[in-house]
mmCIF file of C-alpha atoms in Angstrom:
data_model
loop_
_atom_site.group_PDB
_atom_site.id
_atom_site.type_symbol
_atom_site.label_atom_id
_atom_site.label_comp_id
_atom_site.label_asym_id
_atom_site.label_seq_id
_atom_site.Cartn_x
_atom_site.Cartn_y
_atom_site.Cartn_z
ATOM 1 C CA MET A 132 0.000 0.000 0.000
ATOM 2 C CA SER A 133 1.374 3.382 -0.916
ATOM 3 C CA PHE A 134 0.903 6.073 1.660
ATOM 4 C CA THR A 135 0.238 9.637 0.677
ATOM 5 C CA PRO A 136 -2.394 11.187 2.941
ATOM 6 C CA LEU A 137 -4.916 13.400 1.237
ATOM 7 C CA VAL A 138 -5.358 16.905 2.648
ATOM 8 C CA ASP A 139 -8.684 18.655 2.084
ATOM 9 C CA PRO A 140 -8.204 21.568 -0.359
ATOM 10 C CA GLU A 141 -10.114 23.780 2.103
ATOM 11 C CA ILE A 142 -7.301 23.298 4.624
ATOM 12 C CA LYS A 143 -4.673 24.202 2.042
ATOM 13 C CA ALA A 144 -6.691 27.262 0.965
ATOM 14 C CA ARG A 145 -7.183 28.541 4.503
ATOM 15 C CA TYR A 146 -3.695 27.687 5.720
ATOM 16 C CA PRO A 147 -1.238 27.772 2.826
ATOM 17 C CA ASP A 148 1.676 27.351 5.263
ATOM 18 C CA PHE A 149 0.223 24.113 6.674
ATOM 19 C CA HIS A 150 2.634 21.193 6.499
ATOM 20 C CA LEU A 151 1.931 17.524 6.996
ATOM 21 C CA ILE A 152 4.793 15.071 7.202
ATOM 22 C CA SER A 153 4.259 11.340 6.941
ATOM 23 C CA ILE A 154 6.847 8.719 7.673
ATOM 24 C CA VAL A 155 6.115 5.084 6.923
ATOM 25 C CA VAL A 156 7.859 2.344 8.853
ATOM 26 C CA ARG A 157 7.189 -1.210 7.770
ATOM 27 C CA ASN A 158 7.725 -4.343 9.812
ATOM 28 C CA ALA A 159 9.264 -2.388 12.653
ATOM 29 C CA GLU A 160 10.845 -4.331 15.429
ATOM 30 C CA ILE A 161 10.474 -2.202 18.524
ATOM 31 C CA ASP A 162 13.787 -2.568 20.252
ATOM 32 C CA VAL A 163 15.385 -0.025 22.522
ATOM 33 C CA PRO A 164 19.145 -0.495 22.355
ATOM 34 C CA ASP A 165 19.653 2.697 24.350
ATOM 35 C CA ALA A 166 16.825 2.767 26.876
ATOM 36 C CA GLN A 167 18.577 5.542 28.785
ATOM 37 C CA ALA A 168 18.389 7.890 25.781
ATOM 38 C CA LEU A 169 14.660 7.246 25.500
ATOM 39 C CA ASN A 170 14.178 7.775 29.236
ATOM 40 C CA ASP A 171 16.185 11.020 29.050
ATOM 41 C CA THR A 172 13.964 12.292 26.220
ATOM 42 C CA ILE A 173 10.823 11.413 28.150
ATOM 43 C CA ALA A 174 12.204 13.095 31.285
ATOM 44 C CA ALA A 175 13.002 16.229 29.257
ATOM 45 C CA ALA A 176 9.421 16.272 27.961
ATOM 46 C CA GLU A 177 8.074 15.827 31.472
ATOM 47 C CA GLN A 178 10.135 18.823 32.593
ATOM 48 C CA ALA A 179 9.042 20.894 29.568
ATOM 49 C CA GLU A 180 6.022 22.256 31.357
ATOM 50 C CA LEU A 181 8.257 23.797 33.982
ATOM 51 C CA ARG A 182 9.816 26.261 31.551
ATOM 52 C CA ASP A 183 8.573 28.748 29.028
ATOM 53 C CA ASP A 184 9.240 27.653 25.484
ATOM 54 C CA ALA A 185 8.285 30.342 22.991
ATOM 55 C CA GLN A 186 8.560 28.090 19.936
ATOM 56 C CA ARG A 187 6.511 25.256 21.436
ATOM 57 C CA ASP A 188 3.904 27.663 22.770
ATOM 58 C CA ALA A 189 3.705 29.454 19.399
ATOM 59 C CA HIS A 190 3.032 26.119 17.648
ATOM 60 C CA LEU A 191 0.294 25.277 20.123
ATOM 61 C CA ALA A 192 -1.259 28.756 19.923
ATOM 62 C CA ALA A 193 -1.318 28.597 16.114
ATOM 63 C CA ARG A 194 -3.058 25.239 16.249
ATOM 64 C CA ALA A 195 -5.623 26.598 18.701
ATOM 65 C CA VAL A 196 -6.377 29.489 16.326
ATOM 66 C CA ALA A 197 -6.722 27.065 13.412
ATOM 67 C CA TYR A 198 -9.022 24.765 15.405
ATOM 68 C CA GLU A 199 -11.249 27.696 16.300
ATOM 69 C CA ALA A 200 -11.303 28.904 12.681
ATOM 70 C CA PHE A 201 -12.739 25.518 11.768
ATOM 71 C CA GLY A 202 -15.444 25.852 14.420
ATOM 72 C CA THR A 203 -13.849 23.715 17.120
ATOM 73 C CA LYS A 204 -13.233 24.854 20.667
ATOM 74 C CA ALA A 205 -9.484 24.344 21.141
ATOM 75 C CA ASN A 206 -9.850 24.151 24.923
ATOM 76 C CA ARG A 207 -12.438 21.375 24.617
ATOM 77 C CA THR A 208 -10.717 19.384 21.897
ATOM 78 C CA PRO A 209 -7.043 20.344 21.902
ATOM 79 C CA CYS A 210 -4.515 18.830 19.536
ATOM 80 C CA SER A 211 -2.664 15.800 20.889
ATOM 81 C CA ALA A 212 0.468 17.794 21.768
ATOM 82 C CA ALA A 213 -1.539 20.273 23.865
ATOM 83 C CA ALA A 214 -3.471 17.434 25.515
ATOM 84 C CA LEU A 215 -0.228 15.625 26.389
ATOM 85 C CA LEU A 216 1.320 18.800 27.790
ATOM 86 C CA LYS A 217 -1.794 19.355 29.911
ATOM 87 C CA ARG A 218 -1.559 15.773 31.166
ATOM 88 C CA VAL A 219 2.093 16.234 32.104
ATOM 89 C CA ARG A 220 1.166 19.389 34.003
ATOM 90 C CA LYS A 221 -1.575 17.516 35.870
ATOM 91 C CA ASP A 222 0.082 14.139 36.487
ATOM 92 C CA GLY A 223 3.763 15.076 36.311
ATOM 93 C CA SER A 224 4.499 12.378 33.748
ATOM 94 C CA LEU A 225 3.680 11.125 30.287
ATOM 95 C CA PRO A 226 1.720 7.907 29.889
ATOM 96 C CA ARG A 227 3.949 4.959 28.985
ATOM 97 C CA ILE A 228 2.563 2.891 26.127
ATOM 98 C CA SER A 229 5.418 1.424 24.073
ATOM 99 C CA PRO A 230 8.927 2.656 23.240
ATOM 100 C CA LEU A 231 7.858 4.000 19.847
ATOM 101 C CA VAL A 232 4.737 5.783 21.138
ATOM 102 C CA ASP A 233 6.599 7.046 24.206
ATOM 103 C CA ALA A 234 9.272 8.577 21.957
ATOM 104 C CA TYR A 235 6.890 10.423 19.649
ATOM 105 C CA ASN A 236 4.749 11.588 22.578
ATOM 106 C CA ALA A 237 7.873 13.066 24.185
ATOM 107 C CA VAL A 238 8.791 14.861 20.950
ATOM 108 C CA SER A 239 5.200 16.178 20.709
ATOM 109 C CA VAL A 240 5.457 17.716 24.180
ATOM 110 C CA LEU A 241 8.947 19.094 23.659
ATOM 111 C CA TYR A 242 8.146 20.862 20.381
ATOM 112 C CA GLY A 243 4.371 21.392 20.518
ATOM 113 C CA VAL A 244 3.827 19.449 17.317
ATOM 114 C CA PRO A 245 1.210 16.690 17.215
ATOM 115 C CA ILE A 246 2.756 13.383 16.212
ATOM 116 C CA GLY A 247 0.814 10.175 15.913
ATOM 117 C CA GLY A 248 1.007 6.683 14.592
ATOM 118 C CA GLU A 249 -1.386 4.573 12.602
ATOM 119 C CA ASP A 250 -1.509 0.909 11.690
ATOM 120 C CA LEU A 251 -1.835 1.061 7.910
ATOM 121 C CA ASP A 252 -2.919 -2.576 7.760
ATOM 122 C CA LEU A 253 -6.192 -1.496 9.360
ATOM 123 C CA TYR A 254 -6.915 1.248 6.817
ATOM 124 C CA GLN A 255 -9.370 0.917 3.989
ATOM 125 C CA GLY A 256 -8.246 3.429 1.415
ATOM 126 C CA VAL A 257 -5.901 6.331 1.994
ATOM 127 C CA PRO A 258 -5.746 8.389 5.207
ATOM 128 C CA ARG A 259 -7.402 11.786 4.780
ATOM 129 C CA LEU A 260 -7.258 15.033 6.708
ATOM 130 C CA LEU A 261 -10.639 16.702 6.306
ATOM 131 C CA VAL A 262 -12.513 19.631 7.728
ATOM 132 C CA ALA A 263 -15.119 18.070 10.001
ATOM 133 C CA LYS A 264 -18.686 18.929 9.167
ATOM 134 C CA ARG A 265 -21.226 19.257 11.937
ATOM 135 C CA ALA A 266 -23.313 16.142 12.268
ATOM 136 C CA ILE A 267 -27.001 16.506 11.613
ATOM 137 C CA ARG A 268 -28.902 14.613 14.230
ATOM 138 C CA HIS A 269 -31.815 12.578 13.063
ATOM 139 C CA ASP A 270 -34.779 13.075 15.356
ATOM 140 C CA PRO A 271 -37.210 10.169 14.833
ATOM 141 C CA ALA A 272 -39.908 12.121 16.724
ATOM 142 C CA ARG A 273 -40.113 14.679 13.872
#
């Protein structure tokens, strides 16, 4: 399966500077030859909330503005990086899931850039980034 996510033209029109980066890893063996380096990165992310970081905060603020421009309340449904940073501030640590997920969650918190992973074997078709449309509720009583 080739992997080139489709981005809704409306997103490109509204945010011409928007960038999406996709990296495909196939048949990855999750091995941590240097567990200390991973733990150091996670610890740095967990300490990130203790300091001001203008670049990280600018990324998160720009995402919040974009979310609101699309009709979403950024405080209610923040991007994953903002949600992880909030969790670190509340709990004092990042959730531990697997070495790969732990690493990209730490990078998300450090730089304020949402990073995620998907299992392409579970996809039908190509991943798409779309502007969500409000759902119309069907009221059977009408």
